[in-house]
Amino acid sequence: MAPDLELPAWLGRVGVFDLETTGVDVGADRIVTAHVGVLDAKGREIAARSWLADPGIPIPDGAAAVHGITTRHARAEGRPARDVVAEVAGSLRSLFAQGLPVVAYNASYDFSLLAHECARHGVPVLENPGPVIDPLVIDKAVDRYRRGKRTLEVVAEHYGVVLDGAHEASADAIAAGRVAQAIARSFPLAASASELHTQQIGWARSQAESLTEYFIRIGRLEPEDALDGAWPVHEA
């Protein structure tokens, strides 16, 4: 690591995005809370918007234990799911139209679930969202042999980023953006966000192939199965 690298200009103003949901199935689960913001070069949030949705289905106890939003709370305080989905997609579309990269940790989860929510509610889907910056994919690529978990909490601590209120959409989104900036100060990255986006497509595919081989070896997957390595949106 070379923690004194200069921050690339394209990371001096960056969007951040996170969802908290009813579960981990991108095709079936729903948005509960969302956050979209903008960070400056020092990692300060200079623009932000958060949402609480009534997902239209019960929130499992396990999911509520993670993010703290119960079905009763969402039904009483949340806005209609379609309105939230439309506004989240619109906010991201606006950031991309301005040329801002958007950071999302494990981006293929958030962008894939959002795509399914858009389709579910008749909201225009983000077409080829980008440039997207995924600190999870990048960290695995630039520091491949580091041992340990790669959750946002663990990776944030590794790069000296404070994460208060993990699994709260705004806290996770901001931390992910700061982790992306910390990685860029520690490892040389591509000359542009667009170039890095393209690199991540290949890295994500390779990482999925490697994990597939490992899962087959330990008996968690059948040989004919494979993890979806499409990024930043899983294949339909």
PDB file of C-alpha atoms in Angstrom:
ATOM      1  CA  MET A   1       0.000   0.000   0.000  1.00  0.00           C
ATOM      2  CA  ALA A   2       1.050   3.587  -0.679  1.00  0.00           C
ATOM      3  CA  PRO A   3      -1.347   5.609   1.507  1.00  0.00           C
ATOM      4  CA  ASP A   4       0.006   8.971   0.367  1.00  0.00           C
ATOM      5  CA  LEU A   5      -1.159   8.813  -3.255  1.00  0.00           C
ATOM      6  CA  GLU A   6      -3.027  11.856  -4.523  1.00  0.00           C
ATOM      7  CA  LEU A   7      -6.769  11.389  -4.866  1.00  0.00           C
ATOM      8  CA  PRO A   8      -7.734  11.117  -8.566  1.00  0.00           C
ATOM      9  CA  ALA A   9      -9.637  14.159  -9.765  1.00  0.00           C
ATOM     10  CA  TRP A  10     -12.617  12.013 -10.724  1.00  0.00           C
ATOM     11  CA  LEU A  11     -13.024  10.985  -7.060  1.00  0.00           C
ATOM     12  CA  GLY A  12     -13.073  14.571  -5.840  1.00  0.00           C
ATOM     13  CA  ARG A  13     -16.852  14.703  -6.175  1.00  0.00           C
ATOM     14  CA  VAL A  14     -18.639  11.387  -6.126  1.00  0.00           C
ATOM     15  CA  GLY A  15     -22.130  10.012  -5.665  1.00  0.00           C
ATOM     16  CA  VAL A  16     -22.931   7.399  -3.012  1.00  0.00           C
ATOM     17  CA  PHE A  17     -25.813   4.932  -2.958  1.00  0.00           C
ATOM     18  CA  ASP A  18     -27.128   2.261  -0.594  1.00  0.00           C
ATOM     19  CA  LEU A  19     -30.307   0.264  -0.032  1.00  0.00           C
ATOM     20  CA  GLU A  20     -31.636  -1.579   3.002  1.00  0.00           C
ATOM     21  CA  THR A  21     -34.190  -4.180   2.023  1.00  0.00           C
ATOM     22  CA  THR A  22     -36.529  -6.986   3.032  1.00  0.00           C
ATOM     23  CA  GLY A  23     -33.937  -9.658   2.209  1.00  0.00           C
ATOM     24  CA  VAL A  24     -31.105 -10.710  -0.076  1.00  0.00           C
ATOM     25  CA  ASP A  25     -33.011 -11.995  -3.128  1.00  0.00           C
ATOM     26  CA  VAL A  26     -32.611  -9.234  -5.708  1.00  0.00           C
ATOM     27  CA  GLY A  27     -35.516 -10.540  -7.763  1.00  0.00           C
ATOM     28  CA  ALA A  28     -38.078 -10.918  -4.983  1.00  0.00           C
ATOM     29  CA  ASP A  29     -37.122  -8.612  -2.132  1.00  0.00           C
ATOM     30  CA  ARG A  30     -38.028  -4.954  -1.797  1.00  0.00           C
ATOM     31  CA  ILE A  31     -36.554  -1.613  -0.811  1.00  0.00           C
ATOM     32  CA  VAL A  32     -37.158  -0.469   2.753  1.00  0.00           C
ATOM     33  CA  THR A  33     -34.738   2.462   3.049  1.00  0.00           C
ATOM     34  CA  ALA A  34     -32.472   4.154   0.530  1.00  0.00           C
ATOM     35  CA  HIS A  35     -29.856   6.876   0.473  1.00  0.00           C
ATOM     36  CA  VAL A  36     -28.280   8.822  -2.371  1.00  0.00           C
ATOM     37  CA  GLY A  37     -25.701  11.507  -1.654  1.00  0.00           C
ATOM     38  CA  VAL A  38     -22.635  13.334  -2.926  1.00  0.00           C
ATOM     39  CA  LEU A  39     -19.220  13.484  -1.217  1.00  0.00           C
ATOM     40  CA  ASP A  40     -16.476  16.019  -1.781  1.00  0.00           C
ATOM     41  CA  ALA A  41     -12.745  15.270  -1.946  1.00  0.00           C
ATOM     42  CA  LYS A  42     -12.500  15.192   1.856  1.00  0.00           C
ATOM     43  CA  GLY A  43     -15.338  12.700   2.167  1.00  0.00           C
ATOM     44  CA  ARG A  44     -17.813  15.276   3.448  1.00  0.00           C
ATOM     45  CA  GLU A  45     -21.391  14.808   2.306  1.00  0.00           C
ATOM     46  CA  ILE A  46     -22.438  17.942   0.451  1.00  0.00           C
ATOM     47  CA  ALA A  47     -25.810  16.741  -0.859  1.00  0.00           C
ATOM     48  CA  ALA A  48     -28.088  13.959   0.329  1.00  0.00           C
ATOM     49  CA  ARG A  49     -31.523  12.444   0.263  1.00  0.00           C
ATOM     50  CA  SER A  50     -32.904   9.483   2.210  1.00  0.00           C
ATOM     51  CA  TRP A  51     -36.118   7.513   1.787  1.00  0.00           C
ATOM     52  CA  LEU A  52     -38.281   5.187   3.889  1.00  0.00           C
ATOM     53  CA  ALA A  53     -40.648   3.022   1.857  1.00  0.00           C
ATOM     54  CA  ASP A  54     -43.618   0.853   2.673  1.00  0.00           C
ATOM     55  CA  PRO A  55     -42.372  -2.142   0.669  1.00  0.00           C
ATOM     56  CA  GLY A  56     -45.856  -3.599   0.297  1.00  0.00           C
ATOM     57  CA  ILE A  57     -44.846  -6.924   1.858  1.00  0.00           C
ATOM     58  CA  PRO A  58     -44.021  -7.887   5.451  1.00  0.00           C
ATOM     59  CA  ILE A  59     -40.459  -7.204   6.542  1.00  0.00           C
ATOM     60  CA  PRO A  60     -39.009 -10.441   7.953  1.00  0.00           C
ATOM     61  CA  ASP A  61     -37.826 -10.290  11.538  1.00  0.00           C
ATOM     62  CA  GLY A  62     -34.305 -11.142  10.426  1.00  0.00           C
ATOM     63  CA  ALA A  63     -34.147  -8.172   8.067  1.00  0.00           C
ATOM     64  CA  ALA A  64     -35.689  -5.846  10.667  1.00  0.00           C
ATOM     65  CA  ALA A  65     -33.034  -6.962  13.155  1.00  0.00           C
ATOM     66  CA  VAL A  66     -30.351  -5.847  10.693  1.00  0.00           C
ATOM     67  CA  HIS A  67     -31.629  -2.410   9.667  1.00  0.00           C
ATOM     68  CA  GLY A  68     -34.088  -1.656  12.469  1.00  0.00           C
ATOM     69  CA  ILE A  69     -37.211  -1.061  10.361  1.00  0.00           C
ATOM     70  CA  THR A  70     -40.238  -3.186  11.252  1.00  0.00           C
ATOM     71  CA  THR A  71     -43.293  -3.823   9.115  1.00  0.00           C
ATOM     72  CA  ARG A  72     -45.383  -1.646  11.443  1.00  0.00           C
ATOM     73  CA  HIS A  73     -42.923   1.238  11.205  1.00  0.00           C
ATOM     74  CA  ALA A  74     -42.667   1.012   7.416  1.00  0.00           C
ATOM     75  CA  ARG A  75     -46.447   0.905   7.001  1.00  0.00           C
ATOM     76  CA  ALA A  76     -46.982   3.844   9.353  1.00  0.00           C
ATOM     77  CA  GLU A  77     -44.132   6.102   8.243  1.00  0.00           C
ATOM     78  CA  GLY A  78     -43.034   4.850   4.815  1.00  0.00           C
ATOM     79  CA  ARG A  79     -44.023   6.341   1.498  1.00  0.00           C
ATOM     80  CA  PRO A  80     -45.542   4.294  -1.339  1.00  0.00           C
ATOM     81  CA  ALA A  81     -42.938   1.949  -2.810  1.00  0.00           C
ATOM     82  CA  ARG A  82     -43.459   3.113  -6.380  1.00  0.00           C
ATOM     83  CA  ASP A  83     -42.805   6.747  -5.460  1.00  0.00           C
ATOM     84  CA  VAL A  84     -39.621   5.830  -3.607  1.00  0.00           C
ATOM     85  CA  VAL A  85     -38.353   3.610  -6.431  1.00  0.00           C
ATOM     86  CA  ALA A  86     -39.015   6.335  -9.004  1.00  0.00           C
ATOM     87  CA  GLU A  87     -37.257   8.995  -6.941  1.00  0.00           C
ATOM     88  CA  VAL A  88     -34.225   6.837  -6.142  1.00  0.00           C
ATOM     89  CA  ALA A  89     -33.822   5.892  -9.797  1.00  0.00           C
ATOM     90  CA  GLY A  90     -34.298   9.527 -10.797  1.00  0.00           C
ATOM     91  CA  SER A  91     -31.661  10.736  -8.352  1.00  0.00           C
ATOM     92  CA  LEU A  92     -29.121   8.217  -9.644  1.00  0.00           C
ATOM     93  CA  ARG A  93     -29.981   9.054 -13.243  1.00  0.00           C
ATOM     94  CA  SER A  94     -29.336  12.727 -12.478  1.00  0.00           C
ATOM     95  CA  LEU A  95     -25.909  11.992 -10.949  1.00  0.00           C
ATOM     96  CA  PHE A  96     -24.872   9.901 -13.937  1.00  0.00           C
ATOM     97  CA  ALA A  97     -26.128  12.614 -16.307  1.00  0.00           C
ATOM     98  CA  GLN A  98     -23.828  15.082 -14.521  1.00  0.00           C
ATOM     99  CA  GLY A  99     -20.918  12.735 -15.163  1.00  0.00           C
ATOM    100  CA  LEU A 100     -20.499  11.784 -11.515  1.00  0.00           C
ATOM    101  CA  PRO A 101     -19.387   8.261 -10.663  1.00  0.00           C
ATOM    102  CA  VAL A 102     -21.579   6.573  -8.053  1.00  0.00           C
ATOM    103  CA  VAL A 103     -20.105   4.439  -5.286  1.00  0.00           C
ATOM    104  CA  ALA A 104     -22.045   1.427  -4.002  1.00  0.00           C
ATOM    105  CA  TYR A 105     -20.542  -1.333  -1.893  1.00  0.00           C
ATOM    106  CA  ASN A 106     -21.384  -4.670  -3.530  1.00  0.00           C
ATOM    107  CA  ALA A 107     -22.962  -2.616  -6.294  1.00  0.00           C
ATOM    108  CA  SER A 108     -24.436  -5.560  -8.195  1.00  0.00           C
ATOM    109  CA  TYR A 109     -26.801  -6.190  -5.276  1.00  0.00           C
ATOM    110  CA  ASP A 110     -28.141  -2.639  -4.979  1.00  0.00           C
ATOM    111  CA  PHE A 111     -28.359  -1.909  -8.707  1.00  0.00           C
ATOM    112  CA  SER A 112     -29.881  -5.316  -9.501  1.00  0.00           C
ATOM    113  CA  LEU A 113     -32.533  -5.032  -6.803  1.00  0.00           C
ATOM    114  CA  LEU A 114     -33.337  -1.492  -7.935  1.00  0.00           C
ATOM    115  CA  ALA A 115     -33.714  -2.730 -11.520  1.00  0.00           C
ATOM    116  CA  HIS A 116     -36.221  -5.368 -10.420  1.00  0.00           C
ATOM    117  CA  GLU A 117     -38.106  -2.809  -8.332  1.00  0.00           C
ATOM    118  CA  CYS A 118     -38.298  -0.467 -11.319  1.00  0.00           C
ATOM    119  CA  ALA A 119     -39.692  -3.247 -13.496  1.00  0.00           C
ATOM    120  CA  ARG A 120     -42.147  -4.249 -10.764  1.00  0.00           C
ATOM    121  CA  HIS A 121     -43.555  -0.730 -10.415  1.00  0.00           C
ATOM    122  CA  GLY A 122     -43.448   0.369 -14.061  1.00  0.00           C
ATOM    123  CA  VAL A 123     -40.601   2.823 -13.496  1.00  0.00           C
ATOM    124  CA  PRO A 124     -37.998   3.304 -16.274  1.00  0.00           C
ATOM    125  CA  VAL A 125     -35.004   1.110 -15.495  1.00  0.00           C
ATOM    126  CA  LEU A 126     -31.546   2.677 -15.398  1.00  0.00           C
ATOM    127  CA  GLU A 127     -29.977   1.680 -18.692  1.00  0.00           C
ATOM    128  CA  ASN A 128     -26.326   0.657 -18.334  1.00  0.00           C
ATOM    129  CA  PRO A 129     -25.726   2.626 -15.123  1.00  0.00           C
ATOM    130  CA  GLY A 130     -22.258   4.042 -14.911  1.00  0.00           C
ATOM    131  CA  PRO A 131     -19.655   4.857 -14.092  1.00  0.00           C
ATOM    132  CA  VAL A 132     -20.115   2.823 -10.932  1.00  0.00           C
ATOM    133  CA  ILE A 133     -17.406   2.376  -8.306  1.00  0.00           C
ATOM    134  CA  ASP A 134     -17.637  -0.750  -6.152  1.00  0.00           C
ATOM    135  CA  PRO A 135     -15.095  -0.751  -3.295  1.00  0.00           C
ATOM    136  CA  LEU A 136     -15.746  -4.460  -2.675  1.00  0.00           C
ATOM    137  CA  VAL A 137     -14.735  -5.469  -6.208  1.00  0.00           C
ATOM    138  CA  ILE A 138     -11.819  -3.041  -6.268  1.00  0.00           C
ATOM    139  CA  ASP A 139     -10.454  -4.057  -2.866  1.00  0.00           C
ATOM    140  CA  LYS A 140     -10.512  -7.736  -3.850  1.00  0.00           C
ATOM    141  CA  ALA A 141      -8.629  -6.871  -7.050  1.00  0.00           C
ATOM    142  CA  VAL A 142      -5.931  -4.563  -5.666  1.00  0.00           C
ATOM    143  CA  ASP A 143      -5.329  -6.478  -2.398  1.00  0.00           C
ATOM    144  CA  ARG A 144      -6.232  -9.956  -3.532  1.00  0.00           C
ATOM    145  CA  TYR A 145      -4.349 -12.001  -0.960  1.00  0.00           C
ATOM    146  CA  ARG A 146      -5.332 -10.118   2.205  1.00  0.00           C
ATOM    147  CA  ARG A 147      -6.939 -12.536   4.634  1.00  0.00           C
ATOM    148  CA  GLY A 148     -10.235 -11.968   6.386  1.00  0.00           C
ATOM    149  CA  LYS A 149     -13.774 -10.977   5.572  1.00  0.00           C
ATOM    150  CA  ARG A 150     -14.619  -8.244   3.080  1.00  0.00           C
ATOM    151  CA  THR A 151     -17.790  -6.866   4.669  1.00  0.00           C
ATOM    152  CA  LEU A 152     -18.138  -3.091   4.623  1.00  0.00           C
ATOM    153  CA  GLU A 153     -17.494  -2.942   8.376  1.00  0.00           C
ATOM    154  CA  VAL A 154     -14.247  -4.922   8.094  1.00  0.00           C
ATOM    155  CA  VAL A 155     -12.979  -3.139   4.990  1.00  0.00           C
ATOM    156  CA  ALA A 156     -13.839   0.295   6.416  1.00  0.00           C
ATOM    157  CA  GLU A 157     -11.832  -0.496   9.537  1.00  0.00           C
ATOM    158  CA  HIS A 158      -8.932  -1.745   7.410  1.00  0.00           C
ATOM    159  CA  TYR A 159      -8.755   1.584   5.556  1.00  0.00           C
ATOM    160  CA  GLY A 160      -9.307   3.679   8.683  1.00  0.00           C
ATOM    161  CA  VAL A 161     -12.832   4.779   7.758  1.00  0.00           C
ATOM    162  CA  VAL A 162     -15.266   5.304  10.624  1.00  0.00           C
ATOM    163  CA  LEU A 163     -18.601   3.520  10.154  1.00  0.00           C
ATOM    164  CA  ASP A 164     -21.185   4.565  12.717  1.00  0.00           C
ATOM    165  CA  GLY A 165     -24.585   2.895  12.394  1.00  0.00           C
ATOM    166  CA  ALA A 166     -23.748   0.015  10.069  1.00  0.00           C
ATOM    167  CA  HIS A 167     -26.720  -1.268   8.039  1.00  0.00           C
ATOM    168  CA  GLU A 168     -28.308   2.175   8.051  1.00  0.00           C
ATOM    169  CA  ALA A 169     -28.502   3.305   4.433  1.00  0.00           C
ATOM    170  CA  SER A 170     -26.936   6.749   4.826  1.00  0.00           C
ATOM    171  CA  ALA A 171     -24.110   5.509   7.079  1.00  0.00           C
ATOM    172  CA  ASP A 172     -23.271   2.648   4.732  1.00  0.00           C
ATOM    173  CA  ALA A 173     -23.418   4.840   1.628  1.00  0.00           C
ATOM    174  CA  ILE A 174     -21.123   7.496   3.092  1.00  0.00           C
ATOM    175  CA  ALA A 175     -18.682   4.919   4.449  1.00  0.00           C
ATOM    176  CA  ALA A 176     -18.527   3.188   1.067  1.00  0.00           C
ATOM    177  CA  GLY A 177     -17.666   6.471  -0.620  1.00  0.00           C
ATOM    178  CA  ARG A 178     -14.928   7.179   1.893  1.00  0.00           C
ATOM    179  CA  VAL A 179     -13.554   3.648   1.506  1.00  0.00           C
ATOM    180  CA  ALA A 180     -13.380   4.175  -2.271  1.00  0.00           C
ATOM    181  CA  GLN A 181     -11.399   7.362  -1.704  1.00  0.00           C
ATOM    182  CA  ALA A 182      -9.136   5.610   0.823  1.00  0.00           C
ATOM    183  CA  ILE A 183      -8.403   2.796  -1.634  1.00  0.00           C
ATOM    184  CA  ALA A 184      -7.521   5.370  -4.291  1.00  0.00           C
ATOM    185  CA  ARG A 185      -5.056   6.975  -1.874  1.00  0.00           C
ATOM    186  CA  SER A 186      -3.501   3.565  -1.187  1.00  0.00           C
ATOM    187  CA  PHE A 187      -3.327   1.923  -4.622  1.00  0.00           C
ATOM    188  CA  PRO A 188      -2.921   3.397  -8.110  1.00  0.00           C
ATOM    189  CA  LEU A 189      -6.231   3.175  -9.960  1.00  0.00           C
ATOM    190  CA  ALA A 190      -7.349   3.861 -13.506  1.00  0.00           C
ATOM    191  CA  ALA A 191      -7.006   7.293 -15.058  1.00  0.00           C
ATOM    192  CA  SER A 192     -10.768   7.772 -15.269  1.00  0.00           C
ATOM    193  CA  ALA A 193     -13.938   6.497 -13.631  1.00  0.00           C
ATOM    194  CA  SER A 194     -15.088   5.090 -16.967  1.00  0.00           C
ATOM    195  CA  GLU A 195     -11.891   3.077 -17.351  1.00  0.00           C
ATOM    196  CA  LEU A 196     -12.215   1.783 -13.785  1.00  0.00           C
ATOM    197  CA  HIS A 197     -15.848   0.839 -14.471  1.00  0.00           C
ATOM    198  CA  THR A 198     -14.725  -1.306 -17.402  1.00  0.00           C
ATOM    199  CA  GLN A 199     -11.998  -2.933 -15.321  1.00  0.00           C
ATOM    200  CA  GLN A 200     -14.495  -3.822 -12.612  1.00  0.00           C
ATOM    201  CA  ILE A 201     -16.662  -5.709 -15.098  1.00  0.00           C
ATOM    202  CA  GLY A 202     -13.754  -8.077 -15.716  1.00  0.00           C
ATOM    203  CA  TRP A 203     -12.693  -8.224 -12.078  1.00  0.00           C
ATOM    204  CA  ALA A 204     -16.227  -9.062 -10.904  1.00  0.00           C
ATOM    205  CA  ARG A 205     -16.504 -11.848 -13.483  1.00  0.00           C
ATOM    206  CA  SER A 206     -13.167 -13.332 -12.449  1.00  0.00           C
ATOM    207  CA  GLN A 207     -14.017 -13.081  -8.755  1.00  0.00           C
ATOM    208  CA  ALA A 208     -17.334 -14.864  -9.316  1.00  0.00           C
ATOM    209  CA  GLU A 209     -15.594 -17.623 -11.286  1.00  0.00           C
ATOM    210  CA  SER A 210     -13.027 -18.087  -8.519  1.00  0.00           C
ATOM    211  CA  LEU A 211     -15.715 -18.196  -5.827  1.00  0.00           C
ATOM    212  CA  THR A 212     -17.745 -20.653  -7.894  1.00  0.00           C
ATOM    213  CA  GLU A 213     -14.756 -22.997  -8.110  1.00  0.00           C
ATOM    214  CA  TYR A 214     -14.248 -22.744  -4.355  1.00  0.00           C
ATOM    215  CA  PHE A 215     -17.916 -23.437  -3.567  1.00  0.00           C
ATOM    216  CA  ILE A 216     -17.924 -26.471  -5.864  1.00  0.00           C
ATOM    217  CA  ARG A 217     -14.768 -27.735  -4.186  1.00  0.00           C
ATOM    218  CA  ILE A 218     -16.287 -27.532  -0.690  1.00  0.00           C
ATOM    219  CA  GLY A 219     -19.666 -28.873  -1.803  1.00  0.00           C
ATOM    220  CA  ARG A 220     -21.753 -25.687  -1.580  1.00  0.00           C
ATOM    221  CA  LEU A 221     -22.485 -25.676  -5.326  1.00  0.00           C
ATOM    222  CA  GLU A 222     -23.069 -28.379  -7.888  1.00  0.00           C
ATOM    223  CA  PRO A 223     -20.547 -28.478 -10.765  1.00  0.00           C
ATOM    224  CA  GLU A 224     -23.179 -27.360 -13.279  1.00  0.00           C
ATOM    225  CA  ASP A 225     -24.047 -24.276 -11.210  1.00  0.00           C
ATOM    226  CA  ALA A 226     -22.256 -20.937 -11.334  1.00  0.00           C
ATOM    227  CA  LEU A 227     -22.458 -17.612  -9.527  1.00  0.00           C
ATOM    228  CA  ASP A 228     -23.617 -14.661 -11.619  1.00  0.00           C
ATOM    229  CA  GLY A 229     -20.569 -12.503 -12.252  1.00  0.00           C
ATOM    230  CA  ALA A 230     -22.413  -9.822 -14.207  1.00  0.00           C
ATOM    231  CA  TRP A 231     -21.681  -6.324 -12.865  1.00  0.00           C
ATOM    232  CA  PRO A 232     -23.018  -3.797 -11.941  1.00  0.00           C
ATOM    233  CA  VAL A 233     -26.395  -5.391 -12.739  1.00  0.00           C
ATOM    234  CA  HIS A 234     -26.969  -9.127 -12.628  1.00  0.00           C
ATOM    235  CA  GLU A 235     -28.346 -10.749 -15.752  1.00  0.00           C
ATOM    236  CA  ALA A 236     -32.116 -11.132 -15.788  1.00  0.00           C
TER     237      ALA A 236
END
